[in-house]
Amino acid sequence: QLLSFVRQMREDFTRFLMEYQFAVDEVLTKVSVLREEFLHLHRYNPIEHVNSRLKSPESILEKVARRGIHPSLPSIRENITDIAGVRITCSFIADTYRVLETLTSQDDVRLIQTKDYIANPKANGYKSLHAIIEIPVFLSTGPVPVIVELQIRTIAMDFWASLEHKIFYKYDREVPPHLVRELTEAAAAAEQLDRRMEQLHHEVHGVGQPTDRPEASIYDI
Ligand code: 0O2
């Protein structure tokens, strides 16, 4: 009896995670359509690359324990909003806002929360645009609303965040003060780079003007 209980739990959890995978697939399709259409209309690709991930079962359970969440699927569904994550890396800051606005204004996307760490960076210098959205996934039993976390940032912000993330975990969340200082300085340099690149871009192409970027491909998603 215990064995069949464990089997059923595993089956339920697998199905639970599948819903998140389908939601990620839906978002990736939306991003791909946006990118293709933008490229077609403006000959400009605002999206450099896209990554997605599902939180591992271990990581979900660790967060459940850390936050004291009831370890049932409905409670996990309600309280953990980053099981499905899609990270979109854009060329310029203006593109991050434009991509977020375009994605979240679609009829089947419900915007639950945004955190603008670009306008309000974290104390360590972390910058990114975060949004929690809900989209329907159509299963054989009917539609299921699924939560996806979007992170939208520029290449410079992404570069900084990847390195900071590695350092943070290497030092087990206790980053030595001299590295914290270096990272803060690097964040300021990344911000300056973003501003200069955007200025250059405007200077060369004019604000809102279509740009011709032959290297941009709809296939490099
Ligand atoms: P991973 O491995 O990328 O998934 P919480 O979700 O509870 O941890 P909160 O405050 O509800 O935190 O969410 P928030 O602030 O929107 O941040 C969640 C995610 O944003 C993190 O997920 C990171 O991916 C990213 N993030 C936030 N702050 C930082 C930061 O200072 N540095 C870096 N590099 N990334 C950050 P995870 O689960 O921590 O990591």
JSON list of C-alpha atoms in Angstrom, two decimals, residues 2-16 61 71 73:
[
{"chain": "A", "resi": 2, "resn": "LEU", "atom": "CA", "xyz": [2.88, 2.33, 0.84]},
{"chain": "A", "resi": 3, "resn": "LEU", "atom": "CA", "xyz": [4.44, 1.53, -2.52]},
{"chain": "A", "resi": 4, "resn": "SER", "atom": "CA", "xyz": [1.31, 2.46, -4.45]},
{"chain": "A", "resi": 5, "resn": "PHE", "atom": "CA", "xyz": [1.02, 5.67, -2.37]},
{"chain": "A", "resi": 6, "resn": "VAL", "atom": "CA", "xyz": [4.61, 6.61, -3.29]},
{"chain": "A", "resi": 7, "resn": "ARG", "atom": "CA", "xyz": [3.96, 5.73, -6.95]},
{"chain": "A", "resi": 8, "resn": "GLN", "atom": "CA", "xyz": [0.85, 7.90, -6.97]},
{"chain": "A", "resi": 9, "resn": "MET", "atom": "CA", "xyz": [2.76, 10.79, -5.39]},
{"chain": "A", "resi": 10, "resn": "ARG", "atom": "CA", "xyz": [5.50, 10.52, -7.96]},
{"chain": "A", "resi": 11, "resn": "GLU", "atom": "CA", "xyz": [2.94, 10.37, -10.76]},
{"chain": "A", "resi": 12, "resn": "ASP", "atom": "CA", "xyz": [1.12, 13.46, -9.41]},
{"chain": "A", "resi": 13, "resn": "PHE", "atom": "CA", "xyz": [4.39, 15.39, -9.08]},
{"chain": "A", "resi": 14, "resn": "THR", "atom": "CA", "xyz": [5.51, 14.47, -12.60]},
{"chain": "A", "resi": 15, "resn": "ARG", "atom": "CA", "xyz": [2.17, 15.63, -13.99]},
{"chain": "A", "resi": 16, "resn": "PHE", "atom": "CA", "xyz": [2.42, 18.80, -11.90]},
{"chain": "A", "resi": 61, "resn": "LEU", "atom": "CA", "xyz": [11.30, 21.01, -1.80]},
{"chain": "A", "resi": 71, "resn": "PRO", "atom": "CA", "xyz": [4.08, 20.43, 1.31]},
{"chain": "A", "resi": 73, "resn": "LEU", "atom": "CA", "xyz": [0.75, 20.40, -4.55]}
]
